[in-house]
C-alpha positions as a Markdown table, in Angstrom:
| # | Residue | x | y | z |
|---|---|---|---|---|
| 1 | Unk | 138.3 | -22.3 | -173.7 |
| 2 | Unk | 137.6 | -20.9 | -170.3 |
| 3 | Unk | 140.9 | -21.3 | -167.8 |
| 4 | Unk | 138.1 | -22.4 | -164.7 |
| 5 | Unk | 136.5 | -25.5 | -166.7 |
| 6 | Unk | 138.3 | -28.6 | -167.6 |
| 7 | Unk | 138.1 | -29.6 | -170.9 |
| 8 | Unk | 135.6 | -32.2 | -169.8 |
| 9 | Unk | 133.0 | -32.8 | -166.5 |
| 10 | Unk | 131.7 | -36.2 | -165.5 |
| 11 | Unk | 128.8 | -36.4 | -164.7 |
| 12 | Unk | 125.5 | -38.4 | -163.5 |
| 13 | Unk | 122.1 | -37.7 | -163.9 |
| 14 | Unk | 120.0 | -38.5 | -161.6 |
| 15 | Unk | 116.0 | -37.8 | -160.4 |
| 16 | Unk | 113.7 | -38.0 | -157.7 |
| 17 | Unk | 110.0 | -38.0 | -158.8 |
| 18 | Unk | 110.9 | -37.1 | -162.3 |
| 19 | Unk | 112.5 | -33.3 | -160.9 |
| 20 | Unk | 115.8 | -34.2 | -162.5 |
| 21 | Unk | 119.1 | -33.2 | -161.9 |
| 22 | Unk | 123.4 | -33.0 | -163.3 |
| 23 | Unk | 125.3 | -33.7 | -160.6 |
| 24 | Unk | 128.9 | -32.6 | -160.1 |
| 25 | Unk | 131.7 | -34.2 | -158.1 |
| 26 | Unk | 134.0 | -31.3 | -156.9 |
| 27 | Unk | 136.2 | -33.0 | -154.9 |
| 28 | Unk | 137.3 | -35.4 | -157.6 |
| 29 | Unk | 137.1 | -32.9 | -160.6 |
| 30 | Unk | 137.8 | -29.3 | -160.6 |
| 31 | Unk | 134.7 | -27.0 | -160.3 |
| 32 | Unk | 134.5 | -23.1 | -160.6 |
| 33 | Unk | 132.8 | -21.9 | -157.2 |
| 34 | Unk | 131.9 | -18.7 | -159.1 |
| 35 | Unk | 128.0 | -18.5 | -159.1 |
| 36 | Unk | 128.0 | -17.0 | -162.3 |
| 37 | Unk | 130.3 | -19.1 | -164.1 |
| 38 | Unk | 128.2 | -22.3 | -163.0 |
| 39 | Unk | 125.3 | -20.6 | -164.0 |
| 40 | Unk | 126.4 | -20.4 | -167.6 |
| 41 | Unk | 127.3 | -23.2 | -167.6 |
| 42 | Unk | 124.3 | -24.5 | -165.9 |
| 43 | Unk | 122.4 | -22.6 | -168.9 |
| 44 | Unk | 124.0 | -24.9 | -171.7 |
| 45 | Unk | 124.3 | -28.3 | -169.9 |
| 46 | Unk | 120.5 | -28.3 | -169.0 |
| 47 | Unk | 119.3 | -27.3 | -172.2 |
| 48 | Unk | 117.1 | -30.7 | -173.5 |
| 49 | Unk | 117.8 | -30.0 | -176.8 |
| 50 | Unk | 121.5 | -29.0 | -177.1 |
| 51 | Unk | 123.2 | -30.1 | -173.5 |
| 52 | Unk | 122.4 | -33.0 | -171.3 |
| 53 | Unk | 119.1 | -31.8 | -170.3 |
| 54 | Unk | 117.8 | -31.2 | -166.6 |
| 55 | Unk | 116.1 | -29.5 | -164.1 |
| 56 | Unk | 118.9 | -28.0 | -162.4 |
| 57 | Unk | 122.7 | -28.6 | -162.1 |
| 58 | Unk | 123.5 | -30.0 | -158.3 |
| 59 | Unk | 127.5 | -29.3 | -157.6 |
| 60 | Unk | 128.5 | -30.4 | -154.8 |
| 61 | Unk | 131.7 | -29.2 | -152.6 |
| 62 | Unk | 134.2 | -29.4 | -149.7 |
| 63 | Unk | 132.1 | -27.6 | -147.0 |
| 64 | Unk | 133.0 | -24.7 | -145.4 |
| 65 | Unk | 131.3 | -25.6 | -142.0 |
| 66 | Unk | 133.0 | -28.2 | -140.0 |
| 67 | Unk | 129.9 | -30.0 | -139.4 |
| 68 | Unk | 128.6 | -30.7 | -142.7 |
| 69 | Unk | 129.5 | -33.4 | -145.1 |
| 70 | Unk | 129.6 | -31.7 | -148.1 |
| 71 | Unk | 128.3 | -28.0 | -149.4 |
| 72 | Unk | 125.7 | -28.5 | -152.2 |
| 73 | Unk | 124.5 | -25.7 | -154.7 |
| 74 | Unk | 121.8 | -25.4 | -157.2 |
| 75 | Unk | 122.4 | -23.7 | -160.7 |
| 76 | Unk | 119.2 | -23.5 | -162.5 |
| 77 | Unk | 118.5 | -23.4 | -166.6 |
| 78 | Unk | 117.9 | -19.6 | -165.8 |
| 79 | Unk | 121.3 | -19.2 | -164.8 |
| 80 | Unk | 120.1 | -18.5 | -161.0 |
| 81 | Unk | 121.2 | -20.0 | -158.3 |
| 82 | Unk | 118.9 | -21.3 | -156.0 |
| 83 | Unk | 118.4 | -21.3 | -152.0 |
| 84 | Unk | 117.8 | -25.3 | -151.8 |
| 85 | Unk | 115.9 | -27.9 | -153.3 |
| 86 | Unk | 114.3 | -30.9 | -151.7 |
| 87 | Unk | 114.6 | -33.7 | -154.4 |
| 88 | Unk | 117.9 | -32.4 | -155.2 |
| 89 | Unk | 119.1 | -32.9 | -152.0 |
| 90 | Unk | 117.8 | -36.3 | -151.9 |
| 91 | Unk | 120.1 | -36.8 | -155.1 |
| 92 | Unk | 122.9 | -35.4 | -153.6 |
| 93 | Unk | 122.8 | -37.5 | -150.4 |
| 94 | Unk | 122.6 | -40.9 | -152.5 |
| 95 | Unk | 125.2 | -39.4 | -155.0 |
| 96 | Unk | 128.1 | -38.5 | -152.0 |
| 97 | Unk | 127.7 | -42.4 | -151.2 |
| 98 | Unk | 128.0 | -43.6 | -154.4 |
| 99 | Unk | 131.4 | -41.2 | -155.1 |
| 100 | Unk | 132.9 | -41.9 | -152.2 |
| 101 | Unk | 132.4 | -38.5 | -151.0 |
| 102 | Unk | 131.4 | -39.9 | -147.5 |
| 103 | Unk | 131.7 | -43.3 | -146.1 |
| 104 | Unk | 129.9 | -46.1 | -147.9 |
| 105 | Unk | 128.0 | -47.4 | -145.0 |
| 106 | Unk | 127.0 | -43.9 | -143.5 |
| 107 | Unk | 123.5 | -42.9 | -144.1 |
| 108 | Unk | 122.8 | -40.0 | -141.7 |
| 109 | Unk | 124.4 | -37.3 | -143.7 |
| 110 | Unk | 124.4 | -33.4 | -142.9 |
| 111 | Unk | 124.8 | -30.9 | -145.7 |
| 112 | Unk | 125.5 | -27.3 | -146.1 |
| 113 | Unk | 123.1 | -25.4 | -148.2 |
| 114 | Unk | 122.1 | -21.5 | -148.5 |
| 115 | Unk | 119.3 | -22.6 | -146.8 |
| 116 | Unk | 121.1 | -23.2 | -144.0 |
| 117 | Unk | 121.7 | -27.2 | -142.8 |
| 118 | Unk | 120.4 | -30.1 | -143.9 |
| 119 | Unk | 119.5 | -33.1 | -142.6 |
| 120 | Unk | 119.4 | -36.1 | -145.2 |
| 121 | Unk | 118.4 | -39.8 | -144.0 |
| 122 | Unk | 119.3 | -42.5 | -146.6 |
| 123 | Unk | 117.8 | -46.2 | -146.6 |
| 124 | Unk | 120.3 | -49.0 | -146.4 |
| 125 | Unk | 119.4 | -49.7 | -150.5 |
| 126 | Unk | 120.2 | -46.4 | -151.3 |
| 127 | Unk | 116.5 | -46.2 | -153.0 |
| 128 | Unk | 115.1 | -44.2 | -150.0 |
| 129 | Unk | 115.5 | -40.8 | -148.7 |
| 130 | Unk | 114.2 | -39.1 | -145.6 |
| 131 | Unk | 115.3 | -35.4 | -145.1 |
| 132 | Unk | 114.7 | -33.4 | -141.7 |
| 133 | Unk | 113.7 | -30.0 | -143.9 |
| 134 | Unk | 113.9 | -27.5 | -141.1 |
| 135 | Unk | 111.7 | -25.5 | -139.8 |
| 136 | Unk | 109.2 | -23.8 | -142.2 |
| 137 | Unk | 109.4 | -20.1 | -142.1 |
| 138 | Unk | 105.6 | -18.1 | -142.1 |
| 139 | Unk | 107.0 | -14.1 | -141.8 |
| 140 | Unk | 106.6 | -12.1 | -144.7 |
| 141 | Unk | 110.2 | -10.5 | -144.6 |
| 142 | Unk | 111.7 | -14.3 | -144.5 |
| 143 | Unk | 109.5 | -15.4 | -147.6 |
| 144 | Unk | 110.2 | -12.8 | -148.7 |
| 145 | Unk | 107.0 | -10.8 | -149.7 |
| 146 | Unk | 106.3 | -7.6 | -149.4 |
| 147 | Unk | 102.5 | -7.5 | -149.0 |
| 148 | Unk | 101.3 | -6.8 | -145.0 |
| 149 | Unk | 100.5 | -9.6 | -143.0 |
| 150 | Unk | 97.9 | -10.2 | -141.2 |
| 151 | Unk | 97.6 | -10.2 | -137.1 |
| 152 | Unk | 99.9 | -13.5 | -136.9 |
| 153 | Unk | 102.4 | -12.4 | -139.0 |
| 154 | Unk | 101.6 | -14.4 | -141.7 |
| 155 | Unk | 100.0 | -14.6 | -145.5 |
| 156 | Unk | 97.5 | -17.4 | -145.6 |
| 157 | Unk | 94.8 | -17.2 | -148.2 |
| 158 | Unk | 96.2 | -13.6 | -149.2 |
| 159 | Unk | 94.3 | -12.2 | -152.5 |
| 160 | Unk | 96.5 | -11.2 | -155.4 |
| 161 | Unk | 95.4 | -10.7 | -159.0 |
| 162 | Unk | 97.0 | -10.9 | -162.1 |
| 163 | Unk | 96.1 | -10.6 | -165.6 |
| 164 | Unk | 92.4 | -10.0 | -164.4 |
| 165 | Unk | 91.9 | -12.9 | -162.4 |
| 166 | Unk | 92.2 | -13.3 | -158.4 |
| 167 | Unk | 94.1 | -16.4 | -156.3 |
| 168 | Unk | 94.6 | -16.5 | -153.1 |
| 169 | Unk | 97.6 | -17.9 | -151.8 |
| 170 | Unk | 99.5 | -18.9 | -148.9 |
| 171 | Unk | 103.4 | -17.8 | -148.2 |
| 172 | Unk | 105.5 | -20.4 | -146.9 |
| 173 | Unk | 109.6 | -20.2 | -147.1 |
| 174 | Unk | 111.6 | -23.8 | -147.1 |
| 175 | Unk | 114.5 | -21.6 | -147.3 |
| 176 | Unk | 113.2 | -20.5 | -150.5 |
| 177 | Unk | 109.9 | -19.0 | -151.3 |
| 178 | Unk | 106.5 | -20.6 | -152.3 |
| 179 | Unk | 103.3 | -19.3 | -153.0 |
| 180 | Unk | 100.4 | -22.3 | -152.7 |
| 181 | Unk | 97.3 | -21.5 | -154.4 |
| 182 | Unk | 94.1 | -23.6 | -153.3 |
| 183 | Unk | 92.3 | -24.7 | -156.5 |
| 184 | Unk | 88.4 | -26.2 | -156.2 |
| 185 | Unk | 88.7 | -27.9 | -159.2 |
| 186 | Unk | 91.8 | -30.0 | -161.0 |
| 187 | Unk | 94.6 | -27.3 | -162.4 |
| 188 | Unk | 94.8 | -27.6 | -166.2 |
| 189 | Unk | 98.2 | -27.1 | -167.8 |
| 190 | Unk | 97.8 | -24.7 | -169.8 |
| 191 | Unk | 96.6 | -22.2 | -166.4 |
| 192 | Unk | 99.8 | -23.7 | -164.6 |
| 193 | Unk | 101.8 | -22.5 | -167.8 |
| 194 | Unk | 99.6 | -19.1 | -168.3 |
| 195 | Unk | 99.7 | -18.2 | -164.4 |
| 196 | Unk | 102.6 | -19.3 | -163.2 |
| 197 | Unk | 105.2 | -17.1 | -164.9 |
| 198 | Unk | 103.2 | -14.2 | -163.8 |
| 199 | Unk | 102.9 | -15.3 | -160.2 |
| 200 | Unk | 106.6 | -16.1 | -160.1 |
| 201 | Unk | 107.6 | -12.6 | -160.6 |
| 202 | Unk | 104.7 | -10.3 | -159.4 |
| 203 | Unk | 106.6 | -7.4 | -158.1 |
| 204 | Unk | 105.3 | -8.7 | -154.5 |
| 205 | Unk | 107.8 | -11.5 | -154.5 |
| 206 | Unk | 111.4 | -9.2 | -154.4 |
| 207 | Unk | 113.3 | -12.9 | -154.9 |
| 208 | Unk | 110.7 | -14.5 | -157.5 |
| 209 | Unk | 108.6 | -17.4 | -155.9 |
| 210 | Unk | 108.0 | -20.9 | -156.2 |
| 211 | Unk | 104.5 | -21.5 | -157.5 |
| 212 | Unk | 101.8 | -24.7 | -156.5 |
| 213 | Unk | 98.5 | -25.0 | -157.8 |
| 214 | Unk | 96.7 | -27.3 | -155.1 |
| 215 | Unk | 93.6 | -29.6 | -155.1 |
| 216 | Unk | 92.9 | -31.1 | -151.4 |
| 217 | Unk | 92.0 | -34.9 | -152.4 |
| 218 | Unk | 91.0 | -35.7 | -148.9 |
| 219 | Unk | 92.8 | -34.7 | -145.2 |
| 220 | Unk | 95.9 | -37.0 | -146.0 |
| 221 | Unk | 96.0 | -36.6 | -149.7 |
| 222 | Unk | 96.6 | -33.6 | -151.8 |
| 223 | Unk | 97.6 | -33.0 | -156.0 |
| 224 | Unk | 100.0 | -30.4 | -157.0 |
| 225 | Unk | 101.0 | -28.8 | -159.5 |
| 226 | Unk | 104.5 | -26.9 | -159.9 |
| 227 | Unk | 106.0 | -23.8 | -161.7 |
| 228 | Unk | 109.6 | -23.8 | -160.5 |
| 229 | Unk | 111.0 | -20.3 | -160.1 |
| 230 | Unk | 113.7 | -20.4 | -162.7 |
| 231 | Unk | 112.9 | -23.3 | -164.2 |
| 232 | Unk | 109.2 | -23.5 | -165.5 |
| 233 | Unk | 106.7 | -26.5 | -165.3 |
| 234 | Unk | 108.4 | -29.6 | -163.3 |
| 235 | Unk | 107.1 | -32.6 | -162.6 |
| 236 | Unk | 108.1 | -32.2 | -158.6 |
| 237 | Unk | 109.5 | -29.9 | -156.4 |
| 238 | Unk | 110.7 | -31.0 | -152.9 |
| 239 | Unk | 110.4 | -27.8 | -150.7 |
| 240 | Unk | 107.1 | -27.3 | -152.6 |
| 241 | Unk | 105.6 | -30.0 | -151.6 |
| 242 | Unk | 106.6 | -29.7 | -147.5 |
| 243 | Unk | 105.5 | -25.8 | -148.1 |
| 244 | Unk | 102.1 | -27.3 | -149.7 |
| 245 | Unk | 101.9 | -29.6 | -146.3 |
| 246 | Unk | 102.8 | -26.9 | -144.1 |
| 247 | Unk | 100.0 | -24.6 | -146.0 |
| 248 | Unk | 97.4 | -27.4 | -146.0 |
| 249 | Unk | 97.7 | -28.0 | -141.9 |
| 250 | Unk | 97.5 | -24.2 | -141.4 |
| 251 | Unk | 94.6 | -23.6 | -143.1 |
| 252 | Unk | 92.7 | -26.6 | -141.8 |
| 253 | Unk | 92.7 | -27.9 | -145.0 |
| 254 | Unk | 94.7 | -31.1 | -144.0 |
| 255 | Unk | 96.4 | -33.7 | -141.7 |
| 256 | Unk | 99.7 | -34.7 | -140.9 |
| 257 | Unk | 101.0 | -37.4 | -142.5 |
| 258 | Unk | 100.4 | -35.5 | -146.1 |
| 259 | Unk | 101.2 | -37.6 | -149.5 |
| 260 | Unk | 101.6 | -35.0 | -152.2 |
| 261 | Unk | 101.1 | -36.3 | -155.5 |
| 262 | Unk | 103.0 | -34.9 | -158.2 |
| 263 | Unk | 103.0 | -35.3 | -161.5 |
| 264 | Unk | 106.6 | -37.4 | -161.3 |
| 265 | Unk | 105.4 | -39.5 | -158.1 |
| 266 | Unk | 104.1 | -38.7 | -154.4 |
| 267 | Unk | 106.8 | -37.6 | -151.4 |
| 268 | Unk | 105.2 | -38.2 | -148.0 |
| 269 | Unk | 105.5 | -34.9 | -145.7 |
| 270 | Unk | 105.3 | -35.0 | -142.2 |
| 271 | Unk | 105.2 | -32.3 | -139.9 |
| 272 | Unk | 103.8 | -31.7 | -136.3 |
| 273 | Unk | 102.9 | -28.6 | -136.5 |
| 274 | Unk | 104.6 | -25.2 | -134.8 |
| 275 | Unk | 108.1 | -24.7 | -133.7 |
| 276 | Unk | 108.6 | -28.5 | -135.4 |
| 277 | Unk | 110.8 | -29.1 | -138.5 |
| 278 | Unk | 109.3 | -30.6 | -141.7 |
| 279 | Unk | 110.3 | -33.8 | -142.6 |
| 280 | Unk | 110.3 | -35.3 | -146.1 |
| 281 | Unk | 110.4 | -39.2 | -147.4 |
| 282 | Unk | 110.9 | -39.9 | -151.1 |
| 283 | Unk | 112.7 | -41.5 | -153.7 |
| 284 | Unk | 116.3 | -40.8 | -155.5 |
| 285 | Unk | 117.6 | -42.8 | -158.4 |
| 286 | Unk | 120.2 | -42.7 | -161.1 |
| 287 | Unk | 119.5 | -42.5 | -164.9 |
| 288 | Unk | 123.0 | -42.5 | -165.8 |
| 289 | Unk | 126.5 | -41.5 | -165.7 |
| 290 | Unk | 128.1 | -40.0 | -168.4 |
| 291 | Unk | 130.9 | -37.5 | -169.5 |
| 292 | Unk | 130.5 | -34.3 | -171.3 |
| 293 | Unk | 133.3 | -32.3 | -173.6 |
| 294 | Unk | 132.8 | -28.5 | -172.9 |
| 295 | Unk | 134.4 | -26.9 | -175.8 |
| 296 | Unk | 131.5 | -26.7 | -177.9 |
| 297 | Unk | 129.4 | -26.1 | -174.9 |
| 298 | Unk | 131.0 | -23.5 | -173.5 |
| 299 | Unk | 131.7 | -22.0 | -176.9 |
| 300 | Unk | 128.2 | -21.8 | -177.2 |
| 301 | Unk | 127.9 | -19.7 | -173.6 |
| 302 | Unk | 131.0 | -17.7 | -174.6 |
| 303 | Unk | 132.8 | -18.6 | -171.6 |
């Protein structure tokens, strides 16, 4: 077996609108910090048939920059590793109480991401999280996309076909990059799982995208859809659903406060509008805990 693993990980699974999520204590257990290595890893652990079964595996470590609490990374099924993640980080936050990682009676918790820093709130029942998401980023280069922008620098309602059929779609980065398609009529599942993949990696998206298939419900109110870049169909997707607020207020298609309702549950997404961060309120629970032996597993990935 692999020298960087130890011969078993514990673990808890947790999830925050049905997105769900390993996390990984790397202060009390010893973690590889190897992107690759986690990925692999990450591969076998979140496979629903012959690992665990997630989302995405959350690892979280000693940060780096003094004024975070902890450093939090995303390894996806894929083997990627991914900028940020918005019910993740929810997860994360309630997860570094419950280990001890920070102080059991702190709840204003700052975390380093590749995304830059985070901002998590958590509710004194630890059910409840509200996370100041940044600023959202509108510049084709920081999406990144490669198709020109328009007078404002940015893509909203921007045609692109694929396999004979044309969306339009508006580019919005979280710290990682979403495409929001507009929909008049409810999105079926099988066009989320026949469009999606090819929207993920259209050669106008250099770092794949995040993909959301929108119906406006009314100002305040809008359904979503996700293809997760890396990952597939999920039942939510934090950044997407501040990107599909940001999109919705931009295009005059909606209001601030925005509930976005997912297929796992509805996060409520406020933002003021330009040169104002995003902020998101949802859930975060715990399924379980559990510990997993990696010799078969990582016998499997060849580590």
């Amino acid at each position: 077996m692999n020298s960087n693993f130890p011969a078993s990980l514990k673990f808890c699974k947790m999830q925050g609108c049905g997105n769900d999520f390993i996390l990984l204590n790397g202060f009390s257990q010893k973690l590889p910090t190897d992107g690759a290595l986690m990925g692999l890893l990450a591969q076998q652990i979140c496979h629903r048939r012959f690992g665990v079964g997630a989302d995405g595996v959350l690892a979280l470590y000693p940060a780096s920059q003094p004024d975070c609490d902890f450093e939090m990374r995303l390894f996806q099924p894929d083997r990627s590793e991914a900028e940020m993640c918005g019910n993740g980080i929810r997860c994360a936050a309630v997860f570094a109480i419950e280990q001890g990682i920070v102080p059991a009676d702190k709840r204003d918790l700052a975390v380093q991401t590749l995304a830059g820093r985070i901002l998590p709130s958590v509710s004194p029942d630890l059910q409840q999280v509200r996370v100041n998401m940044g600023l959202p980023r509108l510049a084709p280069s920081a999406i990144p996309c490669n198709l020109p922008a328009g007078s404002d620098d940015r893509l909203l309602d921007q045609p692109l076909e694929v396999n004979g059929r044309e969306f339009k779609f508006c580019a919005v980065s979280m710290g990682n990059p979403h495409a929001i398609i507009f929909m008049d009529s409810p999105v079926q599942t099988a066009e989320v799982e026949q469009f999606g993949p090819l929207l993920e990696t259209h050669n106008c998206f250099p770092a794949r995208a995040n993909i959301e298939f929108v119906q406006m419900q009314d100002e305040h109110n809008l359904a979503a859809q996700i293809w997760e870049r890396g990952v597939g169909p999920t039942l939510a997707c934090g950044t997407g659903a501040c990107a599909c607020a940001v999109a919705a207020v931009l295009t005059g298609r909606g209001q601030s406060p925005l509930n976005i309702h997912l297929p796992g549950g509805a996060l409520q997404i406020n933002w003021a509008g330009e040169g104002q961060p995003v902020y998101m309120t949802g859930p975060a629970q715990v399924v379980y805990n559990g510990q997993i032996e990696l010799a078969q597993i990582l016998k499997e990935a060849a580590l």
